[in-house]
XYZ file of C-alpha atoms in Angstrom:
640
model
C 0.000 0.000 0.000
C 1.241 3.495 -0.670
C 0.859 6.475 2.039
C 1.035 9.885 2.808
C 0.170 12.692 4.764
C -1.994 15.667 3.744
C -0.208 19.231 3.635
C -3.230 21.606 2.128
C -3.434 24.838 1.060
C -5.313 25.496 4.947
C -2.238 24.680 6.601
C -1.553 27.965 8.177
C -4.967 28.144 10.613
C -3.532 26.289 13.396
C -0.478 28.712 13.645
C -2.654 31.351 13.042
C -4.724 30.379 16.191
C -1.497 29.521 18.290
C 0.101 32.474 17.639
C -3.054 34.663 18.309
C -2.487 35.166 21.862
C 0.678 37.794 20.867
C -1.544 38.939 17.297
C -4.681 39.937 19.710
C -1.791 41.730 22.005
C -1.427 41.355 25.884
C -3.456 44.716 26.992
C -6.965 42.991 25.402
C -6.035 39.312 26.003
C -5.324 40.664 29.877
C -8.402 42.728 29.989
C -10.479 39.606 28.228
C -9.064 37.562 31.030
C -10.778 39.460 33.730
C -14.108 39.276 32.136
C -14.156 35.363 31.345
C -11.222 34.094 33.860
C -12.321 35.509 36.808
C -15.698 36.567 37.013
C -16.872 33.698 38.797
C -14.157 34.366 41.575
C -14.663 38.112 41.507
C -18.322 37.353 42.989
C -17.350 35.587 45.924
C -17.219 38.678 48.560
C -20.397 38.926 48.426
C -21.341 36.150 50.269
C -18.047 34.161 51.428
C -17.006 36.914 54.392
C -20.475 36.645 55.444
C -21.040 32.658 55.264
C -17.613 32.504 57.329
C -18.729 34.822 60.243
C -22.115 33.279 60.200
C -21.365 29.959 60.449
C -22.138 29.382 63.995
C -23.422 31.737 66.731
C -20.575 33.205 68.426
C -17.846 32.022 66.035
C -16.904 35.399 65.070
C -17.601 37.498 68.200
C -14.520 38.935 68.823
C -11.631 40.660 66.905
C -9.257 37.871 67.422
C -11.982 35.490 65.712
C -12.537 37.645 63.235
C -9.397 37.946 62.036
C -8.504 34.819 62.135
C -11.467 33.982 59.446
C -9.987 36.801 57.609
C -6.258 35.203 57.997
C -7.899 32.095 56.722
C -9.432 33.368 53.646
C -6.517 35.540 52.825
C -4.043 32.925 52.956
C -6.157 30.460 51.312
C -6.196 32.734 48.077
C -2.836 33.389 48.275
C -1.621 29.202 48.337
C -4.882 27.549 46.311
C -5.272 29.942 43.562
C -1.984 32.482 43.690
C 0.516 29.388 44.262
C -1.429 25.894 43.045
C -2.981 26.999 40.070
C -1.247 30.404 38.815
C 2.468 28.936 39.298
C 1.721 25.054 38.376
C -1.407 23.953 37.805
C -1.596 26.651 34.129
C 1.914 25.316 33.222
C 0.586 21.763 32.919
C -1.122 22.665 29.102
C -1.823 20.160 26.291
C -0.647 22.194 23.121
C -2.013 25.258 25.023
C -5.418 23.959 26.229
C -6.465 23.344 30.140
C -8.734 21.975 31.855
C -9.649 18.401 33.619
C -9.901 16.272 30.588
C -6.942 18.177 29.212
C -5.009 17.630 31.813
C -6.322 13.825 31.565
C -5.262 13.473 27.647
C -1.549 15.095 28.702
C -1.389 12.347 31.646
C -2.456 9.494 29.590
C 0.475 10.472 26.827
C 2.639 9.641 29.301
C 1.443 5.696 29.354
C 1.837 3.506 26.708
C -1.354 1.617 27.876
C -2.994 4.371 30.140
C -4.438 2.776 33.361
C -8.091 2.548 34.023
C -7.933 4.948 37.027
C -6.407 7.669 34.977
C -9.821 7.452 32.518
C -11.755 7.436 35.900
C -10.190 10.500 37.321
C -10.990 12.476 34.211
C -14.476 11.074 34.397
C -15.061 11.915 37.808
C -13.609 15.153 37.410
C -15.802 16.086 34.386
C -18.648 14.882 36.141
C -18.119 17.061 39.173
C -17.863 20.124 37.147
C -21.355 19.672 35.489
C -21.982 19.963 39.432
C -20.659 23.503 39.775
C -21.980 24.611 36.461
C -25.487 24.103 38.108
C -24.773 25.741 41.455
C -22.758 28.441 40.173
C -25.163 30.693 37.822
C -27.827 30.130 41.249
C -25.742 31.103 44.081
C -24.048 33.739 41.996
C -26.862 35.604 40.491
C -29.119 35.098 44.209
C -26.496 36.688 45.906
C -26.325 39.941 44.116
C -30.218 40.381 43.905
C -30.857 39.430 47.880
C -28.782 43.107 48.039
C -31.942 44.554 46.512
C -33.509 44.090 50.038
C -30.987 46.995 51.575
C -32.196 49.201 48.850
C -35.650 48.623 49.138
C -36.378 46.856 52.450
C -39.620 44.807 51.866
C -38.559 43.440 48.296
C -37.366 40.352 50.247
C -40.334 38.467 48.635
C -38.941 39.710 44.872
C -35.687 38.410 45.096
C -36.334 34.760 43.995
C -38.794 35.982 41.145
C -36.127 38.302 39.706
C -33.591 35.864 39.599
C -35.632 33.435 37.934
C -36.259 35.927 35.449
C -32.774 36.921 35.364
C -31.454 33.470 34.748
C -34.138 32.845 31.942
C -32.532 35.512 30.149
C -29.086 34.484 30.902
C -29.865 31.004 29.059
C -32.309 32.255 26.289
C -29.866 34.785 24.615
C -26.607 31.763 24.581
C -28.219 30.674 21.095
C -27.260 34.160 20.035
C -23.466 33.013 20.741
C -21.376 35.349 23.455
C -19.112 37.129 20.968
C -21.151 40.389 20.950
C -21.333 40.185 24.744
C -17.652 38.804 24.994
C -16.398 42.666 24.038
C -18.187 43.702 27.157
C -17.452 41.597 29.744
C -13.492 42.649 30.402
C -14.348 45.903 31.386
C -17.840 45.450 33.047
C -15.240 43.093 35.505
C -12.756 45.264 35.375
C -14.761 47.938 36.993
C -15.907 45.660 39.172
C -12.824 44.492 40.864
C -11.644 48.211 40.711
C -15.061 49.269 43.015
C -14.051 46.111 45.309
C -10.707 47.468 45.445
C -11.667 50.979 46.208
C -14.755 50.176 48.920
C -12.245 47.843 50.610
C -9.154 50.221 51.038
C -11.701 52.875 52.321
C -12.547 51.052 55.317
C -9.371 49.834 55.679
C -8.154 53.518 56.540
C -10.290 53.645 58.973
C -9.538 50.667 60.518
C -6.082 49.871 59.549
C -5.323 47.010 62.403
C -7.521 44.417 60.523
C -4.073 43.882 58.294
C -2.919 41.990 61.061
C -4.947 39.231 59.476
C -1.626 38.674 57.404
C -0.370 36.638 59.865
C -0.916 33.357 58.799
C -0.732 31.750 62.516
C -3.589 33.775 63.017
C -5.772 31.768 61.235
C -4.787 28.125 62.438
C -4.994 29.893 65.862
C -8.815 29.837 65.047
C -8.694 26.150 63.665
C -7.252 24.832 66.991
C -9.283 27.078 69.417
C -12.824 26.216 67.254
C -11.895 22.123 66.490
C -15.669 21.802 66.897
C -16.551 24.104 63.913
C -13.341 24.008 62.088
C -15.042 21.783 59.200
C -18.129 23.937 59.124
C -15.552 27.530 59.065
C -13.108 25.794 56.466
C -16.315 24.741 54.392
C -17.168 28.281 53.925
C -13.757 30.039 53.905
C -13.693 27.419 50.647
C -16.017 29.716 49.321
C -13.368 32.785 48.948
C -11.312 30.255 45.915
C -14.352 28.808 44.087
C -13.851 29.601 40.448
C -10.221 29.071 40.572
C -10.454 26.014 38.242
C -11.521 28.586 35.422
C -7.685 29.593 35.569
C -7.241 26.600 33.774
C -9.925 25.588 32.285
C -9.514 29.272 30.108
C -6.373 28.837 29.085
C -6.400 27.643 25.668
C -8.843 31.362 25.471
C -6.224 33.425 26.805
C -2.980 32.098 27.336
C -0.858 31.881 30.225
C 0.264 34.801 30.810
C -2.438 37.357 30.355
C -3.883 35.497 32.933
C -0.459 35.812 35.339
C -0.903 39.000 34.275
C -4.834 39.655 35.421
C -4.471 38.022 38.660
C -1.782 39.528 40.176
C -2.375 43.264 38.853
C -5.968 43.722 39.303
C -7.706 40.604 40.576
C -5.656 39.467 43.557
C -5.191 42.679 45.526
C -8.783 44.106 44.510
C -10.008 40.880 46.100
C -7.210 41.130 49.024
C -8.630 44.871 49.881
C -12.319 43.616 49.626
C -11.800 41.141 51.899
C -9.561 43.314 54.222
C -12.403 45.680 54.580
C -15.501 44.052 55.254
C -13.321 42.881 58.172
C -12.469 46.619 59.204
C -16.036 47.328 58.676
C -17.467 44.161 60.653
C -14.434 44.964 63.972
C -16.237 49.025 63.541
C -19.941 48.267 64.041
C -19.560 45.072 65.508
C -20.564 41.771 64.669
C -23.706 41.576 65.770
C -24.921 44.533 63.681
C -23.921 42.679 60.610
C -26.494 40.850 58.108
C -24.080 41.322 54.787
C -21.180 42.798 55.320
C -20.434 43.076 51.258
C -23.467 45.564 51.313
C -23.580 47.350 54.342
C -20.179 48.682 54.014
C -20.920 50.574 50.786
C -22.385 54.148 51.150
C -26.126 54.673 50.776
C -25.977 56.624 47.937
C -23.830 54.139 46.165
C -25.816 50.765 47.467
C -28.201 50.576 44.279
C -25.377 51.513 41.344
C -23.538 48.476 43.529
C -26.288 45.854 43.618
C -26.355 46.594 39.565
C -22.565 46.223 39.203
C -22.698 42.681 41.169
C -25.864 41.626 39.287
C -23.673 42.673 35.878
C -21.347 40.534 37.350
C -22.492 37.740 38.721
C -24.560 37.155 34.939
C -20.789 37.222 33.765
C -19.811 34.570 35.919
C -22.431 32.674 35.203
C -22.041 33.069 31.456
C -18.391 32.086 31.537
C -19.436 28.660 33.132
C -22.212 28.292 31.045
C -20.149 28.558 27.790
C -17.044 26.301 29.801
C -19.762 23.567 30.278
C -20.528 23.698 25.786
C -16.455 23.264 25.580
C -15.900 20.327 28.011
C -19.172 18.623 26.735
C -17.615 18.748 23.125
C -14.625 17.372 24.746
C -16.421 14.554 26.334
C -17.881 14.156 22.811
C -14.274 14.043 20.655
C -12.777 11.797 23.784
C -16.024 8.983 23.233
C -16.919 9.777 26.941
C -20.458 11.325 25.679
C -22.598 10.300 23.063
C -22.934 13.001 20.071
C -24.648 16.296 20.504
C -25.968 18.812 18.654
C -22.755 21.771 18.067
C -23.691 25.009 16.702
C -21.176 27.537 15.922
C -22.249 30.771 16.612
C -19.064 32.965 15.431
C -17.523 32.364 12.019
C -14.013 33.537 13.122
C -13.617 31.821 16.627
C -13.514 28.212 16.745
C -14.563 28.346 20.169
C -17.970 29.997 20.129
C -20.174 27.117 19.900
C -23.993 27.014 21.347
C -25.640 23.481 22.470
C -29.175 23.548 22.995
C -29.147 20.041 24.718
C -26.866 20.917 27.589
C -28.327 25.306 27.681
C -31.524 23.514 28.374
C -30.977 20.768 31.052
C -28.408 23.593 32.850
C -31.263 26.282 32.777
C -33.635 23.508 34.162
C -31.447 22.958 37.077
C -30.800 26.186 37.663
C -33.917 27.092 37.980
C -35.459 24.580 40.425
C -32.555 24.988 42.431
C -33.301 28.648 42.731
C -36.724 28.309 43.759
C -36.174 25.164 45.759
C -33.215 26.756 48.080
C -35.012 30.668 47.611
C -31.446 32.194 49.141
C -27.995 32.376 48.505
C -27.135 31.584 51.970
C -29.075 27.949 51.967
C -27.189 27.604 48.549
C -24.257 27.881 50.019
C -24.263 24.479 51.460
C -24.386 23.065 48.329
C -22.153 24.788 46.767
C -18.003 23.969 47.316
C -18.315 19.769 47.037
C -18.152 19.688 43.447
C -15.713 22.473 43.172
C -13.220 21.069 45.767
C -13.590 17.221 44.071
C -12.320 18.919 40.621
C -9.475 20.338 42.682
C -8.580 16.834 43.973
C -8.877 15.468 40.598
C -6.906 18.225 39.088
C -4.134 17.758 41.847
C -4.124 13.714 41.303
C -3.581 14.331 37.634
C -0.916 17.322 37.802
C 1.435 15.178 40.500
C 1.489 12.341 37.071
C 2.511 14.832 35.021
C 5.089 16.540 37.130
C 6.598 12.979 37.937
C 6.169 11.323 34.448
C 5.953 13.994 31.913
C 8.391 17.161 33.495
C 10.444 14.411 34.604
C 10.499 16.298 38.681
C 12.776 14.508 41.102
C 10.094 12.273 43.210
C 10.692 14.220 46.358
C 9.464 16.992 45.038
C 6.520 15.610 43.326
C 5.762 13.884 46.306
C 6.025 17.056 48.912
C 4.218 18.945 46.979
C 1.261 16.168 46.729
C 1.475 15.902 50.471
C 0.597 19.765 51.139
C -1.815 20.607 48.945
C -3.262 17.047 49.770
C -3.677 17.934 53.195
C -4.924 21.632 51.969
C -7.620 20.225 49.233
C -8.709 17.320 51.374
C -9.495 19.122 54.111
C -11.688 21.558 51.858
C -13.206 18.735 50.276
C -14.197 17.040 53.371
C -15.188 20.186 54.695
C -17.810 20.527 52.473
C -18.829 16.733 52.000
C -19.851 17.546 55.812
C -22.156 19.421 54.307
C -23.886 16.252 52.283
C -27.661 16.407 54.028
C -27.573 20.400 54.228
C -27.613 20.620 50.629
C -24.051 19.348 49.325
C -25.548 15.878 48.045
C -27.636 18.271 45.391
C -23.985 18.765 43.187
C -22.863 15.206 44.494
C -25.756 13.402 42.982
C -25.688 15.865 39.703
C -21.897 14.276 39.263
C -22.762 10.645 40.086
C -25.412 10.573 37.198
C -23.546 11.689 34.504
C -20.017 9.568 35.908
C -22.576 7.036 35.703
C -24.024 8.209 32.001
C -20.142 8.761 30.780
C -18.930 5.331 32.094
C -21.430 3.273 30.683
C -21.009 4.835 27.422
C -17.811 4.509 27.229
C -18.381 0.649 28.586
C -20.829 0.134 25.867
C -19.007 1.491 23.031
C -16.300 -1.236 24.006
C -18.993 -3.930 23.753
C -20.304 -2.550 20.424
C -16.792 -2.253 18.985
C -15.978 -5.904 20.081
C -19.201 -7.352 19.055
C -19.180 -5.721 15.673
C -15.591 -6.868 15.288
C -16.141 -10.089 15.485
C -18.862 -10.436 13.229
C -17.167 -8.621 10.815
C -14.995 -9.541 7.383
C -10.810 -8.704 7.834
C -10.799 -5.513 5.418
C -7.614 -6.414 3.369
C -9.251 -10.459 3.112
C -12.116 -8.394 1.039
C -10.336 -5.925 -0.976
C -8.185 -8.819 -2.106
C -10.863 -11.523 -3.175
C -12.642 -8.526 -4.805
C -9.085 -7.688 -6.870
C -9.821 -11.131 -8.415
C -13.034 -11.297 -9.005
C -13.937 -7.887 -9.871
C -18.038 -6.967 -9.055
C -19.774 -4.633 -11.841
C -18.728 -0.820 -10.964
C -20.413 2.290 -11.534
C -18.933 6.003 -11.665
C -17.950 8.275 -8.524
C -16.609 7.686 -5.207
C -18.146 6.222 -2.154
C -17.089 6.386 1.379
C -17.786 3.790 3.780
C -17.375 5.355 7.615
C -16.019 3.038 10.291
C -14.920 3.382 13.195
C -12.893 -0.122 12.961
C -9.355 0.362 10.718
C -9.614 -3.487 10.638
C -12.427 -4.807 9.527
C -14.451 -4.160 6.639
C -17.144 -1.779 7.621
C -20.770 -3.307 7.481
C -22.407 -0.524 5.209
C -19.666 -1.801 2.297
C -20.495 -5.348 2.965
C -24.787 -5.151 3.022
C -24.020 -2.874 0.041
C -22.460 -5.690 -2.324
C -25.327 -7.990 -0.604
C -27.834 -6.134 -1.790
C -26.663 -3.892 -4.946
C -23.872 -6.030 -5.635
C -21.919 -3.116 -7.519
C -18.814 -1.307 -6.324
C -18.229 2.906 -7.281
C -14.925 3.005 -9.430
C -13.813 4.732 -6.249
C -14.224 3.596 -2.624
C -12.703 5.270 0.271
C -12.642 3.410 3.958
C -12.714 6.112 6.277
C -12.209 5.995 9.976
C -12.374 9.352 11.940
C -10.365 9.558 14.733
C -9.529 11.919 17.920
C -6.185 12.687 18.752
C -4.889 13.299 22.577
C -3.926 16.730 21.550
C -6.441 19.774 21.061
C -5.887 20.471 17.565
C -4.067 18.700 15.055
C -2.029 21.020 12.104
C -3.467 20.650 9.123
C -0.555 18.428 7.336
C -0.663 15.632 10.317
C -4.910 15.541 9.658
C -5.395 13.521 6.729
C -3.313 10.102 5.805
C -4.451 7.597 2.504
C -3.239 4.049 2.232
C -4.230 3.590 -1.500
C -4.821 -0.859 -1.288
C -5.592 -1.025 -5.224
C -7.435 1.154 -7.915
C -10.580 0.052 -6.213
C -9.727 0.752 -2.729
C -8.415 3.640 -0.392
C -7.689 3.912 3.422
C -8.206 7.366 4.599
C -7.862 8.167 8.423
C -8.827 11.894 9.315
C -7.705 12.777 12.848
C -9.010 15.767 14.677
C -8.550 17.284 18.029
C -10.626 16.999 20.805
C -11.137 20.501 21.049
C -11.876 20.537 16.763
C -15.112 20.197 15.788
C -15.173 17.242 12.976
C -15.943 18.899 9.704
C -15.309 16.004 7.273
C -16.149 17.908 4.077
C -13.630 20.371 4.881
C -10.719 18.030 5.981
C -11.268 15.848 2.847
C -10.621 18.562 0.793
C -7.052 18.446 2.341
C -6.743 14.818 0.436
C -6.357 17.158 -2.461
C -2.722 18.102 -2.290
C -2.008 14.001 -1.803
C -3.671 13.506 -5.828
C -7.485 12.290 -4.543
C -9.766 15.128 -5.967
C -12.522 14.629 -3.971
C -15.348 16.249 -5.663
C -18.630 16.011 -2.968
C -21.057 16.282 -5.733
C -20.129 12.826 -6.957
C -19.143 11.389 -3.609
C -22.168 9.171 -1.829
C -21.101 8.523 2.311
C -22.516 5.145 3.234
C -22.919 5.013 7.107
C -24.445 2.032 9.252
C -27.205 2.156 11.478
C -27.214 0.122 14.006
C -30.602 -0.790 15.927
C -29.189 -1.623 19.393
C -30.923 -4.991 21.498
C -30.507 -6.213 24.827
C -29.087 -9.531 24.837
C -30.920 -12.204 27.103
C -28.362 -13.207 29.446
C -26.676 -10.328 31.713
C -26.733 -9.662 35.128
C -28.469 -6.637 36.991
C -25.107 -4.371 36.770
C -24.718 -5.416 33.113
C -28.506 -5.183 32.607
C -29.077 -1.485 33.470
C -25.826 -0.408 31.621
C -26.667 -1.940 28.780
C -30.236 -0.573 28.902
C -28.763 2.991 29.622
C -26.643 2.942 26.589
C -28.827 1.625 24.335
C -31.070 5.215 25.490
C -28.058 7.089 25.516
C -27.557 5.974 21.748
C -31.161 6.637 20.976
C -30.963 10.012 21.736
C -27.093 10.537 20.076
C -27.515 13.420 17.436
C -27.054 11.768 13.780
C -23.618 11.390 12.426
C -24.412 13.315 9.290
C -24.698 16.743 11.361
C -22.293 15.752 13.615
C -19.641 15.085 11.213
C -21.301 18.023 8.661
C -22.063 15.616 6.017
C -24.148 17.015 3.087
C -27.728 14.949 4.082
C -28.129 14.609 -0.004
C -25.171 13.177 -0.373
C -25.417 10.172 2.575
C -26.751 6.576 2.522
C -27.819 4.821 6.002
C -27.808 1.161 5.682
C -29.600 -0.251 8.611
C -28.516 -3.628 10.792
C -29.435 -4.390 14.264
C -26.814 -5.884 16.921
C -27.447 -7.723 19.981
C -25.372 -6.630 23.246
C-alpha cells in the first residue's frame, strides 16, 4: 500500500490560532481575562465573608476570631489559587489547552497503555464540574439580587422571582453566541474588581489594624481554638477560591500569561482589599450589627449603582461557566466519553464559540429549580463547594502524574508537593462533603449521574466495537478476493465510515449484498480523535491507496476541533485524490441496538442505559457536517 500525509493549502490556521495570543496583544487578552477568567471568583465577597462569620453563633464574636477567618481566607487565596494553580497547575497545558480532561489526555500520553484509574479521574472530574456549572449561575446571580432588600427593604419576597427571570434571560440569549457580549465583559469586571478594590481600602483607613490578618498563625490559631466548627468555618472560607479552576480551564482562550498577568495586577489585591475591609467594617460596628457585610459597608448613595454592578457581574460569571460547560461537553464528545450532541457555531471567526441547545436547556432547568427550591444564597451555600473542591482533587491527582512522568520532577518533590496541597484540598473537600444532608448531596448526585451516564457509554461502546468486530470480514481479506473477481462498478466515489481500521465496515459489505456493484472509487474512512487539542493541518489527513478500487483514509481531529469532514477531505487534495462532494455518496451504518438475554443486573441497566443514551445521540451526518443529499444509512441491528 502506498501512504502519505496531507499538507493543504489550509495549513496555516492552526499557527494562526497559536500564535493569536501575541496577534490579539497582551493589553486585550489581559483585559479579556478578567471578564471570562475571573468573574466567577470576583463574585465571591459577596457572600463568602459573610457565610464565614455566620457559620455558627458566636464564632466570630470577637476581633481575634474575626481575624482569624480573615487570615484564613486571605491565605487560602494566596496558596490555592496564587501558588497551586497560577504557578503550576496553568503550566501543565496540552498544546495550550487546560482543563480536567486536558489535563487527563496530557497524563495518559505519558502511558503507553494508560491505566483505568487515569480514565476514571478524568471522568469523575468532568462529572463534578457539570456539578458547579449548576450551582454556580444560582448562588451567583441570588447573591447579588438578595442586596436589593438593603435598597428597598420589603422586596425580600422579589428576590427569587427576579432571579428566575434573570437566569431565563441568561440562558435564552446563549443561542445568540457570546461574541457580541464577549467585548463587554473585560471591562464590566474590570470595573468591578476596581469598586471592590476601592470600597475595601476605604474602610481599611479607617480601621487599619484588621491587616494583622496577614499573619498566617492567626488563622490556624482559630482552627485549633474552634476544632468543633473548624469543618463547618473551612467549608465556607472554601467559598473565597471557588472559580479558581476557570484559571485553567480558560487557558487555551487566553494564554498563560495574560492570565499571570490579570491576577496579580488587578484581581488578587482588589479581592485582598475587599476582603480586608468588610473585616475593618465588621471589627467598627460590631458583629452583631452585621447581616451582609459586602453591602452594608458601601455608602447609601452608592448601594443601588452596587447591587447593579454585582448583578452585571455575577450574569458574567455565570455566562463564563455556562459557555465552559458547551467546551468540556464537546470534549467529552471528541474523547467517546459522551454520546454526540448537537454543536452550533455561533461565530464564524472563533472556533470556540459554539452554542448546544441540549446541555443550555438541562443547565437552565437545574438552575432554575434549584433557585426556587433553596429561595437564598445563603441555603445555597451548602451546596455549593463539594463539586468544586472534588475537581481540585482530581486536578491535583492528575498534575502530580505529570510533574513525575511527563516534566520528569525529582520524586521528592513531586511527592512534597502532593502531600501539602493534599492535606490543603482534602481538608476543603471534606469540609464541604460535611455538608452532604444540608444541601451538598444536590452537586454530588448531579456528578454521580452523569459519571454514571459517561462510564457506561464509554463501557458500551467497548462492547459494540468488540461485538461488531467479530462479526465482521478482515478488510484487506475483502479488498483482495474482490481484486480477483472484480463486481460490476459504476462512476464516482463512495465512502464507507467506520470506526474499525480493521475490519471491513458493514455498510460496504450489506451494500455488495444487496446492490452487488462497487463505485470506481471507494474510500474506507475511519475518523479519529487525537490526545492533543488540535491537530495542524498536514498531520490531519493520511491515505493508504490498497488497489485502484480501494483507499484507506484516516482523518484525525482534536478533541477541542469540531469534525468537519467535508472540509478536511478537501485536504486529500494536495495528496492527488480530488474529492469532488457532488459525486461522492457517504454510506454510514445504522445500528438498531438490542438487549441480549443473558446479563446480570449491573450489566442489565448499563446496557439498557446505553442503548437510550444511543437513541438520543444526534445523527452522524450533522455531527460530522455531512451534506444529508449526499449520505446513505444502511440499517442492521446488533445484539449486546
Amino acid at each position: 500500500m502506498t501512504h502519505a500525509n496531507s499538507s493543504g493549502p489550509e495549513a496555516g490556521v492552526v499557527a494562526t490560532e497559536q500564535d493569536g495570543h501575541h496577534k490579539s496583544g497582551l493589553p486585550v487578552l489581559t483585559l479579556g481575562a478578567i471578564g471570562v477568567v475571573y468573574g466567577d471568583i470576583g463574585t465571591s465577597p459577596i457572600y463568602a465573608f459573610r457565610q464565614a462569620t455566620h457559620v455558627r453563633p458566636g464564632a466570630a464574636s470577637s476581633e481575634v476570631e474575626i481575624l482569624g477567618l480573615l487570615s484564613l481566607i486571605v491565605w487560602a487565596l494566596a496558596l490555592t489559587v496564587a501558588f497551586k494553580y497560577v504557578f503550576f497547575v496553568t503550566r501543565a497545558d496540552n498544546n495550550g489547552e487546560g482543563g480536567t480532561l486536558s489535563l487527563m489526555a496530557l497524563a495518559r500520553k505519558t502511558f503507553e497503555k494508560p491505566p483505568v484509574w487515569i480514565t476514571a479521574l478524568g471522568v469523575f472530574g468532568a462529572a463534578l464540574f457539570y456539578g458547579d456549572a449548576l450551582l454556580t449561575p444560582a448562588i451567583s446571580v441570588l447573591s447579588a439580587v438578595e442586596g436589593m432588600d438593603l435598597v428597598a427593604p420589603g422586596m425580600g419576597r422579589w428576590v427569587v422571582p427576579i432571579t428566575l427571570v434573570i437566569i431565563i434571560g441568561i440562558f435564552a440569549v446563549q443561542r445568540f453566541g457570546t461574541a457580541k457580549v464577549a467585548i463587554v465583559f473585560g471591562p464590566i469586571t474590570a470595573v468591578w474588581f476596581l469598586t471592590l478594590g476601592v470600597s475595601g481600602f476605604v474602610h481599611i483607613v479607617a480601621y487599619p489594624g484588621v491587616l494583622q490578618a496577614l499573619n498566617p498563625l492567626l488563622g490556624l490559631q482559630f482552627l485549633f481554638t474552634h476544632i468543633g466548627i473548624a469543618f463547618v468555618v473551612m467549608g465556607a472560607i472554601f467559598l473565597a477560591v471557588t472559580g479558581a479552576e476557570a484559571l485553567y480551564v480558560d487557558l487555551g482562550h487566553f494564554g498563560r500569561k495574560p492570565i499571570v498577568l490579570a491576577w496579580f495586577g488587578l484581581v488578587f489585591p482588589c479581592l485582598l482589599l475587599n476582603y480586608f475591609g468588610q473585616g475593618a467594617f465588621v471589627l467598627s460596628v460590631g458583629i452583631e450589627n452585621v447581616e451582609s457585610p459586602f453591602f452594608q459597608m458601601q455608602p447609601e448613595w452608592a448601594l443601588l449603582p452596587f447591587v447593579i454592578l454585582a448583578t452585571m457581574a455575577t450574569i458574567i460569571a455565570s455566562q463564563a461557566v455556562i459557555t465552559g460547560t458547551y467546551s468540556l461537553t464537546q470534549q467529552a464528545i471528541a474523547l467517546n466519553m459522551l454520546p454526540r450532541m448537537v454543536v452550533q457555531h455561533t461565530s464564524a471567526t472563533q472556533s470556540g464559540q459554539i452554542y448546544m441547545p441540549q446541555i443550555n436547556s438541562m443547565l437552565m432547568i437545574g438552575v432554575l429549580v434549584l433557585v426556587a427550591t433553596f429561595g437564598s444564597s445563603a441555603a445555597l451555600s451548602n451546596a455549593y463547594g463539594i463539586a468544586v473542591s472534588g475537581v481540585m482533587i482530581v486536578t491535583l491527582a492528575l498534575l502530580v502524574v505529570v510533574m513525575w512522568r511527563n516534566w520528569k520532577w525529582h520524586p521528592a518533590v513531586v511527592i512534597g508537593f502532593g502531600i501539602m496541597f493534599a492535606i490543603i484540598d482534602g481538608s476543603f473537600f471534606a469540609a464541604n462533603a460535611a455538608k452532604l444532608l444540608q444541601g451538598g448531596w444536590v452537586p454530588a448526585a448531579v456528578a454521580l449521574i452523569v459519571a454514571l451516564m459517561m462510564w457506561s457509554w464509554m463501557a458500551g461502546r467497548r462492547r459494540l466495537s468488540d461485538k461488531t468486530r467479530r462479526d465482521e470480514v478482515p478488510l484487506e481479506f475483502l479488498v483482495n478476493n474482490l481484486a480477483k473477481k472484480k463486481p460490476t462498478t459504476v462512476p464516482g466515489t463512495a465512502i464507507f465510515l467506520t470506526s474499525d481500521v480493521e475490519g471491513a465496515p458493514t455498510a460496504l459489505l450489506h451494500s455488495l449484498k444487496h446492490y452487488k456493484v462497487l463505485h470506481e472509487k471507494n474510500v474506507i474512512l475511519t475518523v479519529r480523535t487525537s490526545t492533543s487539542p488540535r491537530v495542524p493541518d498536514d498531520e490531519k489527513v493520511t491515505i493508504d491507496a490498497y488497489n485502484e478500487l480501494f483507499y484507506r483514509v484516516v482523518v484525525t481531529f482534536g478533541f477541542m476541533e469540531s469534525p468537519n469532514l467535508p472540509k478536511a477531505l478537501v485536504l486529500a487534495r494536495k495528496l492527488g485524490w480530488k474529492f469532488d462532494i457532488m459525486s461522492t455518496s457517504f454510506f454510514l451504518s445504522r445500528r438498531s441496538l438490542k438487549l441480549g438475554q443473558k446479563s446480570g443486573f449491573f450489566r442489565f441497566w448499563q446496557d439498557r442505559l446505553f442503548i437510550r443514551l444511543a437513541r438520543n445521540a444526534s445523527d452522524a451526518t450533522e455531527y460530522f457536517h455531512i451534506p444529508t443529499g449526499r449520505v446513505v444509512e444502511i440499517g442492521t441491528q446488533v445484539v449486546l
